[in-house]
């Protein structure tokens, strides 16, 4: 059994991407977290191990992973992008209080894409769906 990290590394190698210790650390961090971190959060988590690494380095490496199809970037208007190495079909719930982003599984909305295509004449490629609200932590804090 190969791990997701090994598969990812193999994929990068076949795309001609050179692996560095920093790249390896960023990728493993993303594969092991459920928190959908921003580039800044990844930087803060890894800077004790890589004191010479900058946020820009983290960002550039993330771009490499995105281009290689290993990482998905989620943009939020003026707010920092978040990064997800889980490319399986899943959806997100965003807490409007603390900004926490949580995965949930739901059947892929193929109907929605089909209908959208029919109504707009678009060749629909993908869609993005999020629900917004208050997470249980924030809800219980508000009650206390
Ligand atoms: Zn919250
Ligand atoms: Zn996710």
mmCIF file of C-alpha atoms and ligand atoms in Angstrom:
data_model
loop_
_atom_site.group_PDB
_atom_site.id
_atom_site.type_symbol
_atom_site.label_atom_id
_atom_site.label_comp_id
_atom_site.label_asym_id
_atom_site.label_seq_id
_atom_site.Cartn_x
_atom_site.Cartn_y
_atom_site.Cartn_z
ATOM 1 C CA UNK A 1 0.000 0.000 0.000
ATOM 2 C CA UNK A 2 1.408 3.353 -0.961
ATOM 3 C CA UNK A 3 0.491 6.415 1.060
ATOM 4 C CA UNK A 4 -1.116 9.493 -0.396
ATOM 5 C CA UNK A 5 2.190 11.287 0.088
ATOM 6 C CA UNK A 6 4.084 8.643 -1.898
ATOM 7 C CA UNK A 7 1.471 8.799 -4.662
ATOM 8 C CA UNK A 8 1.697 12.578 -4.707
ATOM 9 C CA UNK A 9 5.490 12.498 -4.851
ATOM 10 C CA UNK A 10 5.377 9.987 -7.692
ATOM 11 C CA UNK A 11 2.916 12.222 -9.534
ATOM 12 C CA UNK A 12 5.169 15.262 -9.121
ATOM 13 C CA UNK A 13 8.201 13.308 -10.295
ATOM 14 C CA UNK A 14 6.409 12.240 -13.460
ATOM 15 C CA UNK A 15 5.492 15.904 -14.018
ATOM 16 C CA UNK A 16 9.159 16.851 -13.783
ATOM 17 C CA UNK A 17 8.757 18.710 -10.488
ATOM 18 C CA UNK A 18 11.934 18.655 -8.412
ATOM 19 C CA UNK A 19 11.350 17.744 -4.788
ATOM 20 C CA UNK A 20 12.923 19.793 -2.025
ATOM 21 C CA UNK A 21 12.659 19.258 1.746
ATOM 22 C CA UNK A 22 10.419 22.343 1.955
ATOM 23 C CA UNK A 23 8.117 21.103 -0.798
ATOM 24 C CA UNK A 24 7.929 17.747 0.881
ATOM 25 C CA UNK A 25 7.045 19.361 4.218
ATOM 26 C CA UNK A 26 4.354 21.608 2.710
ATOM 27 C CA UNK A 27 2.774 18.718 0.856
ATOM 28 C CA UNK A 28 2.790 16.386 3.879
ATOM 29 C CA UNK A 29 1.351 19.140 6.024
ATOM 30 C CA UNK A 30 -1.518 19.640 3.585
ATOM 31 C CA UNK A 31 -2.162 15.919 3.246
ATOM 32 C CA UNK A 32 -2.299 15.498 7.024
ATOM 33 C CA UNK A 33 -4.549 18.394 7.965
ATOM 34 C CA UNK A 34 -8.289 18.719 7.688
ATOM 35 C CA UNK A 35 -8.201 22.452 8.361
ATOM 36 C CA UNK A 36 -7.806 23.820 4.799
ATOM 37 C CA UNK A 37 -5.009 26.183 5.847
ATOM 38 C CA UNK A 38 -4.040 29.489 4.281
ATOM 39 C CA UNK A 39 -0.471 29.967 2.998
ATOM 40 C CA UNK A 40 0.205 31.981 6.140
ATOM 41 C CA UNK A 41 -0.968 29.168 8.427
ATOM 42 C CA UNK A 42 1.243 26.672 6.599
ATOM 43 C CA UNK A 43 4.140 29.085 6.915
ATOM 44 C CA UNK A 44 3.593 29.480 10.664
ATOM 45 C CA UNK A 45 3.331 25.733 11.187
ATOM 46 C CA UNK A 46 6.515 24.949 9.273
ATOM 47 C CA UNK A 47 8.746 27.917 10.047
ATOM 48 C CA UNK A 48 10.254 26.303 13.194
ATOM 49 C CA UNK A 49 11.631 23.567 10.914
ATOM 50 C CA UNK A 50 12.526 25.905 8.052
ATOM 51 C CA UNK A 51 13.543 29.232 9.584
ATOM 52 C CA UNK A 52 14.725 30.576 6.214
ATOM 53 C CA UNK A 53 11.475 29.867 4.446
ATOM 54 C CA UNK A 54 9.209 32.845 3.617
ATOM 55 C CA UNK A 55 5.450 33.025 3.063
ATOM 56 C CA UNK A 56 6.244 33.718 -0.599
ATOM 57 C CA UNK A 57 8.130 30.416 -0.810
ATOM 58 C CA UNK A 58 5.142 28.597 0.639
ATOM 59 C CA UNK A 59 2.875 30.314 -1.856
ATOM 60 C CA UNK A 60 5.119 29.523 -4.836
ATOM 61 C CA UNK A 61 5.299 25.884 -3.837
ATOM 62 C CA UNK A 62 1.518 25.749 -3.476
ATOM 63 C CA UNK A 63 1.224 27.105 -7.029
ATOM 64 C CA UNK A 64 3.438 24.245 -8.230
ATOM 65 C CA UNK A 65 1.154 21.716 -6.519
ATOM 66 C CA UNK A 66 -1.939 23.365 -7.966
ATOM 67 C CA UNK A 67 -0.493 23.267 -11.480
ATOM 68 C CA UNK A 68 0.382 19.604 -10.984
ATOM 69 C CA UNK A 69 -3.258 18.980 -10.015
ATOM 70 C CA UNK A 70 -2.493 17.870 -6.456
ATOM 71 C CA UNK A 71 -3.947 20.760 -4.508
ATOM 72 C CA UNK A 72 -7.075 22.837 -4.870
ATOM 73 C CA UNK A 73 -7.118 26.538 -4.113
ATOM 74 C CA UNK A 74 -10.288 28.063 -2.723
ATOM 75 C CA UNK A 75 -10.543 31.817 -3.019
ATOM 76 C CA UNK A 76 -12.716 34.004 -0.791
ATOM 77 C CA UNK A 77 -12.878 37.506 -2.206
ATOM 78 C CA UNK A 78 -10.433 39.695 -0.306
ATOM 79 C CA UNK A 79 -9.630 37.024 2.262
ATOM 80 C CA UNK A 80 -6.666 34.677 2.016
ATOM 81 C CA UNK A 81 -7.077 31.627 -0.184
ATOM 82 C CA UNK A 82 -7.329 28.268 1.497
ATOM 83 C CA UNK A 83 -5.713 25.098 0.245
ATOM 84 C CA UNK A 84 -7.070 21.572 0.139
ATOM 85 C CA UNK A 85 -5.090 18.476 -0.836
ATOM 86 C CA UNK A 86 -8.237 16.356 -0.697
ATOM 87 C CA UNK A 87 -9.387 16.311 -4.305
ATOM 88 C CA UNK A 88 -12.181 13.824 -3.781
ATOM 89 C CA UNK A 89 -15.732 15.063 -4.360
ATOM 90 C CA UNK A 90 -16.732 16.810 -1.183
ATOM 91 C CA UNK A 91 -18.307 20.018 -0.013
ATOM 92 C CA UNK A 92 -17.468 22.594 2.620
ATOM 93 C CA UNK A 93 -19.205 24.304 5.508
ATOM 94 C CA UNK A 94 -17.736 27.668 6.520
ATOM 95 C CA UNK A 95 -18.152 29.178 9.982
ATOM 96 C CA UNK A 96 -18.831 32.883 9.667
ATOM 97 C CA UNK A 97 -17.600 33.493 13.233
ATOM 98 C CA UNK A 98 -14.180 31.814 13.334
ATOM 99 C CA UNK A 99 -13.569 31.022 9.664
ATOM 100 C CA UNK A 100 -13.324 27.264 10.233
ATOM 101 C CA UNK A 101 -13.848 25.245 7.056
ATOM 102 C CA UNK A 102 -15.198 21.729 7.494
ATOM 103 C CA UNK A 103 -15.566 18.949 4.914
ATOM 104 C CA UNK A 104 -18.755 17.053 4.395
ATOM 105 C CA UNK A 105 -19.627 14.320 1.945
ATOM 106 C CA UNK A 106 -22.662 14.606 -0.255
ATOM 107 C CA UNK A 107 -23.575 12.929 -3.494
ATOM 108 C CA UNK A 108 -21.998 14.793 -6.416
ATOM 109 C CA UNK A 109 -24.558 17.200 -7.856
ATOM 110 C CA UNK A 110 -24.422 15.941 -11.430
ATOM 111 C CA UNK A 111 -28.059 17.021 -11.967
ATOM 112 C CA UNK A 112 -27.144 20.564 -11.067
ATOM 113 C CA UNK A 113 -24.311 20.658 -13.581
ATOM 114 C CA UNK A 114 -26.525 19.117 -16.258
ATOM 115 C CA UNK A 115 -29.369 21.571 -15.652
ATOM 116 C CA UNK A 116 -26.966 24.520 -15.480
ATOM 117 C CA UNK A 117 -25.527 23.446 -18.820
ATOM 118 C CA UNK A 118 -28.960 23.153 -20.396
ATOM 119 C CA UNK A 119 -30.161 26.503 -19.090
ATOM 120 C CA UNK A 120 -27.036 28.500 -19.905
ATOM 121 C CA UNK A 121 -25.636 26.711 -22.939
ATOM 122 C CA UNK A 122 -22.371 26.320 -21.008
ATOM 123 C CA UNK A 123 -20.191 23.279 -21.247
ATOM 124 C CA UNK A 124 -20.078 22.924 -17.443
ATOM 125 C CA UNK A 125 -16.743 21.734 -16.100
ATOM 126 C CA UNK A 126 -17.155 21.915 -12.352
ATOM 127 C CA UNK A 127 -18.985 23.670 -9.572
ATOM 128 C CA UNK A 128 -18.288 24.897 -6.096
ATOM 129 C CA UNK A 129 -20.753 24.807 -3.268
ATOM 130 C CA UNK A 130 -20.435 25.876 0.334
ATOM 131 C CA UNK A 131 -22.809 26.252 3.199
ATOM 132 C CA UNK A 132 -22.352 29.094 5.681
ATOM 133 C CA UNK A 133 -23.276 29.366 9.310
ATOM 134 C CA UNK A 134 -21.965 29.014 12.851
ATOM 135 C CA UNK A 135 -19.886 26.012 13.889
ATOM 136 C CA UNK A 136 -20.791 24.065 17.038
ATOM 137 C CA UNK A 137 -17.805 25.518 18.961
ATOM 138 C CA UNK A 138 -18.853 29.074 18.226
ATOM 139 C CA UNK A 139 -22.516 28.294 18.898
ATOM 140 C CA UNK A 140 -21.722 26.878 22.367
ATOM 141 C CA UNK A 141 -19.425 29.847 23.127
ATOM 142 C CA UNK A 142 -22.241 32.226 22.220
ATOM 143 C CA UNK A 143 -24.545 30.432 24.650
ATOM 144 C CA UNK A 144 -22.083 30.509 27.568
HETATM 145 ZN ZN1 LIG B 1 -16.730 28.821 14.435
HETATM 146 ZN ZN1 LIG B 2 -12.057 20.059 1.782
#
